[in-house]
PDB file of C-alpha atoms in Angstrom:
ATOM      1  CA  ARG A  22     187.609 132.207-122.676  1.00  0.00           C
ATOM      2  CA  ALA A  23     188.272 129.602-125.384  1.00  0.00           C
ATOM      3  CA  ASP A  24     185.079 127.755-124.414  1.00  0.00           C
ATOM      4  CA  ILE A  25     183.032 130.891-124.980  1.00  0.00           C
ATOM      5  CA  ASP A  26     184.571 131.386-128.415  1.00  0.00           C
ATOM      6  CA  ARG A  27     183.863 127.766-129.365  1.00  0.00           C
ATOM      7  CA  PHE A  28     180.293 128.124-128.103  1.00  0.00           C
ATOM      8  CA  SER A  29     179.701 131.295-130.119  1.00  0.00           C
ATOM      9  CA  LEU A  30     181.146 129.617-133.212  1.00  0.00           C
ATOM     10  CA  LEU A  31     178.817 126.634-132.706  1.00  0.00           C
ATOM     11  CA  PHE A  32     175.900 129.009-132.255  1.00  0.00           C
ATOM     12  CA  ALA A  33     176.785 130.918-135.436  1.00  0.00           C
ATOM     13  CA  ILE A  34     177.069 127.696-137.448  1.00  0.00           C
ATOM     14  CA  MET A  35     173.792 126.279-136.126  1.00  0.00           C
ATOM     15  CA  ALA A  36     171.906 129.546-136.551  1.00  0.00           C
ATOM     16  CA  GLY A  37     173.035 129.718-140.155  1.00  0.00           C
ATOM     17  CA  THR A  38     171.557 126.320-141.057  1.00  0.00           C
ATOM     18  CA  GLY A  39     168.002 127.604-141.319  1.00  0.00           C
ATOM     19  CA  GLU A  40     164.961 125.999-139.772  1.00  0.00           C
ATOM     20  CA  PHE A  41     166.746 122.801-138.764  1.00  0.00           C
ATOM     21  CA  GLY A  42     169.491 124.742-137.009  1.00  0.00           C
ATOM     22  CA  SER A  43     167.089 126.988-135.141  1.00  0.00           C
ATOM     23  CA  ALA A  44     165.014 123.985-134.034  1.00  0.00           C
ATOM     24  CA  LEU A  45     168.150 122.205-132.862  1.00  0.00           C
ATOM     25  CA  MET A  46     169.376 125.316-131.040  1.00  0.00           C
ATOM     26  CA  GLY A  47     165.972 125.572-129.358  1.00  0.00           C
ATOM     27  CA  LYS A  48     166.312 121.993-128.096  1.00  0.00           C
ATOM     28  CA  LEU A  49     169.945 122.372-127.016  1.00  0.00           C
ATOM     29  CA  PHE A  50     169.603 125.775-125.347  1.00  0.00           C
ATOM     30  CA  PRO A  51     165.972 126.365-124.365  1.00  0.00           C
ATOM     31  CA  ILE A  52     164.979 129.899-123.429  1.00  0.00           C
ATOM     32  CA  GLN A  53     162.287 130.334-120.841  1.00  0.00           C
ATOM     33  CA  ASP A  54     159.774 132.890-122.076  1.00  0.00           C
ATOM     34  CA  THR A  55     158.583 134.738-118.992  1.00  0.00           C
ATOM     35  CA  SER A  56     156.796 137.552-120.821  1.00  0.00           C
ATOM     36  CA  PRO A  57     153.061 137.737-120.214  1.00  0.00           C
ATOM     37  CA  LYS A  58     150.947 136.250-122.977  1.00  0.00           C
ATOM     38  CA  LEU A  59     148.467 138.600-124.613  1.00  0.00           C
ATOM     39  CA  LYS A  60     145.207 137.892-126.418  1.00  0.00           C
ATOM     40  CA  ALA A  61     144.725 138.944-130.012  1.00  0.00           C
ATOM     41  CA  TRP A  62     143.328 142.445-130.409  1.00  0.00           C
ATOM     42  CA  THR A  63     140.835 143.943-132.824  1.00  0.00           C
ATOM     43  CA  ARG A  64     140.446 147.272-134.603  1.00  0.00           C
ATOM     44  CA  ALA A  65     137.991 148.340-131.876  1.00  0.00           C
ATOM     45  CA  ASP A  66     140.682 147.801-129.215  1.00  0.00           C
ATOM     46  CA  ILE A  67     143.099 149.982-131.155  1.00  0.00           C
ATOM     47  CA  ASP A  68     140.432 152.685-131.492  1.00  0.00           C
ATOM     48  CA  ARG A  69     139.847 152.553-127.719  1.00  0.00           C
ATOM     49  CA  PHE A  70     143.587 152.978-127.145  1.00  0.00           C
ATOM     50  CA  CYS A  71     143.638 155.969-129.501  1.00  0.00           C
ATOM     51  CA  LYS A  72     140.799 157.642-127.590  1.00  0.00           C
ATOM     52  CA  GLU A  73     142.458 157.124-124.203  1.00  0.00           C
ATOM     53  CA  ASN A  74     145.990 158.055-125.364  1.00  0.00           C
ATOM     54  CA  PRO A  75     145.647 160.693-128.110  1.00  0.00           C
ATOM     55  CA  SER A  76     149.328 161.330-128.844  1.00  0.00           C
ATOM     56  CA  ALA A  77     150.425 157.682-128.715  1.00  0.00           C
ATOM     57  CA  GLY A  78     147.278 156.686-130.609  1.00  0.00           C
ATOM     58  CA  ALA A  79     148.039 159.122-133.422  1.00  0.00           C
ATOM     59  CA  ASP A  80     151.581 157.785-133.630  1.00  0.00           C
ATOM     60  CA  LEU A  81     150.287 154.204-133.673  1.00  0.00           C
ATOM     61  CA  LYS A  82     147.935 155.022-136.553  1.00  0.00           C
ATOM     62  CA  LYS A  83     150.813 156.667-138.450  1.00  0.00           C
ATOM     63  CA  LEU A  84     152.978 153.590-137.942  1.00  0.00           C
ATOM     64  CA  GLN A  85     150.189 151.305-139.146  1.00  0.00           C
ATOM     65  CA  THR A  86     149.653 153.425-142.245  1.00  0.00           C
ATOM     66  CA  GLY A  87     153.398 153.455-142.923  1.00  0.00           C
ATOM     67  CA  GLY A  88     153.494 149.675-142.627  1.00  0.00           C
ATOM     68  CA  ILE A  89     150.654 149.307-145.126  1.00  0.00           C
ATOM     69  CA  ILE A  90     152.375 151.666-147.577  1.00  0.00           C
ATOM     70  CA  SER A  91     155.644 149.739-147.242  1.00  0.00           C
ATOM     71  CA  GLY A  92     153.913 146.413-147.809  1.00  0.00           C
ATOM     72  CA  LEU A  93     152.116 147.722-150.881  1.00  0.00           C
ATOM     73  CA  GLY A  94     155.422 149.064-152.198  1.00  0.00           C
ATOM     74  CA  PHE A  95     156.951 145.594-151.865  1.00  0.00           C
ATOM     75  CA  VAL A  96     154.037 143.917-153.619  1.00  0.00           C
ATOM     76  CA  GLY A  97     154.025 146.531-156.390  1.00  0.00           C
ATOM     77  CA  GLY A  98     157.766 146.212-156.935  1.00  0.00           C
ATOM     78  CA  LEU A  99     157.543 142.433-156.888  1.00  0.00           C
ATOM     79  CA  GLY A 100     154.787 142.363-159.494  1.00  0.00           C
ATOM     80  CA  GLY A 101     156.372 145.026-161.667  1.00  0.00           C
ATOM     81  CA  GLY A 102     159.782 143.387-161.582  1.00  0.00           C
ATOM     82  CA  ALA A 103     158.389 139.951-162.333  1.00  0.00           C
ATOM     83  CA  ALA A 104     156.289 141.312-165.214  1.00  0.00           C
ATOM     84  CA  PHE A 105     159.250 143.193-166.668  1.00  0.00           C
ATOM     85  CA  TRP A 106     161.568 140.206-166.554  1.00  0.00           C
ATOM     86  CA  ALA A 107     158.860 137.915-167.937  1.00  0.00           C
ATOM     87  CA  SER A 108     158.692 140.104-171.046  1.00  0.00           C
ATOM     88  CA  ARG A 109     162.381 139.506-171.867  1.00  0.00           C
ATOM     89  CA  PRO A 110     163.140 136.929-174.562  1.00  0.00           C
ATOM     90  CA  GLY A 111     164.504 133.547-173.566  1.00  0.00           C
ATOM     91  CA  THR A 112     163.604 130.002-172.584  1.00  0.00           C
ATOM     92  CA  LEU A 113     160.905 129.178-170.072  1.00  0.00           C
ATOM     93  CA  ASN A 114     163.387 128.189-167.360  1.00  0.00           C
ATOM     94  CA  GLY A 115     165.357 131.379-167.929  1.00  0.00           C
ATOM     95  CA  LYS A 116     162.199 133.475-167.752  1.00  0.00           C
ATOM     96  CA  LEU A 117     161.088 131.805-164.523  1.00  0.00           C
ATOM     97  CA  MET A 118     164.468 132.378-162.877  1.00  0.00           C
ATOM     98  CA  SER A 119     164.546 135.955-164.151  1.00  0.00           C
ATOM     99  CA  MET A 120     161.021 136.555-162.831  1.00  0.00           C
ATOM    100  CA  LEU A 121     161.959 135.120-159.441  1.00  0.00           C
ATOM    101  CA  ILE A 122     165.213 137.015-159.005  1.00  0.00           C
ATOM    102  CA  GLY A 123     163.972 140.207-160.669  1.00  0.00           C
ATOM    103  CA  GLY A 124     160.688 140.154-158.774  1.00  0.00           C
ATOM    104  CA  ILE A 125     162.330 139.729-155.389  1.00  0.00           C
ATOM    105  CA  SER A 126     164.985 142.363-156.011  1.00  0.00           C
ATOM    106  CA  CYS A 127     162.477 144.853-157.431  1.00  0.00           C
ATOM    107  CA  GLY A 128     160.202 144.062-154.491  1.00  0.00           C
ATOM    108  CA  PHE A 129     162.944 145.077-152.068  1.00  0.00           C
ATOM    109  CA  VAL A 130     163.580 148.253-154.031  1.00  0.00           C
ATOM    110  CA  GLY A 131     159.844 148.999-153.924  1.00  0.00           C
ATOM    111  CA  PHE A 132     159.781 148.314-150.187  1.00  0.00           C
ATOM    112  CA  LEU A 133     162.743 150.586-149.471  1.00  0.00           C
ATOM    113  CA  SER A 134     161.503 153.431-151.640  1.00  0.00           C
ATOM    114  CA  SER A 135     157.940 153.269-150.299  1.00  0.00           C
ATOM    115  CA  THR A 136     159.294 153.146-146.739  1.00  0.00           C
ATOM    116  CA  SER A 137     161.245 156.335-147.422  1.00  0.00           C
ATOM    117  CA  VAL A 138     158.194 158.015-148.944  1.00  0.00           C
ATOM    118  CA  ALA A 139     156.020 156.962-146.006  1.00  0.00           C
ATOM    119  CA  SER A 140     158.622 158.107-143.495  1.00  0.00           C
ATOM    120  CA  LEU A 141     158.911 161.543-145.061  1.00  0.00           C
ATOM    121  CA  SER A 142     155.244 162.111-145.905  1.00  0.00           C
ATOM    122  CA  LEU A 143     153.813 160.844-142.604  1.00  0.00           C
ATOM    123  CA  GLY A 144     156.635 162.156-140.433  1.00  0.00           C
ATOM    124  CA  LEU A 145     157.558 158.702-139.138  1.00  0.00           C
ATOM    125  CA  TYR A 146     161.139 159.824-138.585  1.00  0.00           C
ATOM    126  CA  LYS A 147     159.820 161.829-135.604  1.00  0.00           C
ATOM    127  CA  VAL A 148     158.017 158.843-134.041  1.00  0.00           C
ATOM    128  CA  GLU A 149     159.733 156.506-131.587  1.00  0.00           C
ATOM    129  CA  GLY A 150     158.233 153.237-132.750  1.00  0.00           C
ATOM    130  CA  THR A 151     159.481 151.099-129.864  1.00  0.00           C
ATOM    131  CA  LYS A 152     158.110 153.539-127.302  1.00  0.00           C
ATOM    132  CA  VAL A 153     154.689 153.605-128.968  1.00  0.00           C
ATOM    133  CA  ASN A 154     154.669 149.809-129.228  1.00  0.00           C
ATOM    134  CA  GLN A 155     155.560 149.458-125.546  1.00  0.00           C
ATOM    135  CA  GLN A 156     152.787 151.894-124.572  1.00  0.00           C
ATOM    136  CA  TRP A 157     150.324 149.887-126.648  1.00  0.00           C
ATOM    137  CA  MET A 158     151.415 146.539-125.196  1.00  0.00           C
ATOM    138  CA  ASP A 159     151.270 147.855-121.622  1.00  0.00           C
ATOM    139  CA  TRP A 160     147.832 149.342-122.213  1.00  0.00           C
ATOM    140  CA  TRP A 161     146.554 146.150-123.839  1.00  0.00           C
ATOM    141  CA  ALA A 162     147.870 143.982-120.984  1.00  0.00           C
ATOM    142  CA  LYS A 163     145.940 146.151-118.491  1.00  0.00           C
ATOM    143  CA  ASN A 164     142.751 146.498-120.546  1.00  0.00           C
ATOM    144  CA  GLY A 165     141.681 143.021-121.567  1.00  0.00           C
ATOM    145  CA  GLY A 166     144.658 141.485-123.282  1.00  0.00           C
ATOM    146  CA  ALA A 167     146.200 139.509-120.425  1.00  0.00           C
ATOM    147  CA  GLY A 168     145.955 135.745-120.214  1.00  0.00           C
ATOM    148  CA  GLY A 169     145.887 134.847-123.886  1.00  0.00           C
ATOM    149  CA  LYS A 170     147.903 132.413-125.931  1.00  0.00           C
ATOM    150  CA  MET A 171     150.747 133.819-127.954  1.00  0.00           C
ATOM    151  CA  TRP A 172     149.996 131.692-131.039  1.00  0.00           C
TER     152      TRP A 172
END
């Protein structure tokens, strides 16, 4: 039992060291990826899926639209926050740090608020995202996506 606790502590320390730690953990404890590799898909493939699976296709389109809205909310908050903090008086270094910290924090606020708006307006709270994603991945593996490279 003590060995397991020491191992989990080592894992927590290494995982917290960023890219170097994750690369080292990958070398020390390799994980065999047995999932099937899928090819990249296009907008036409998604449209085909929507025609063959109307309910899952509609949910997939809603999720995509919600993702776009959330991303735009982050970018809008980031730009607005950075512009606001750039207008404050101070030295150049202070302005740059204020723009960085203010932009990132306002970007997260924009992301969270736009995610809430998208969830309520599109009804995403009713959609099971993991189920729709699994349906899409299964369909894509059967209909032309199998045998690709992951990256």
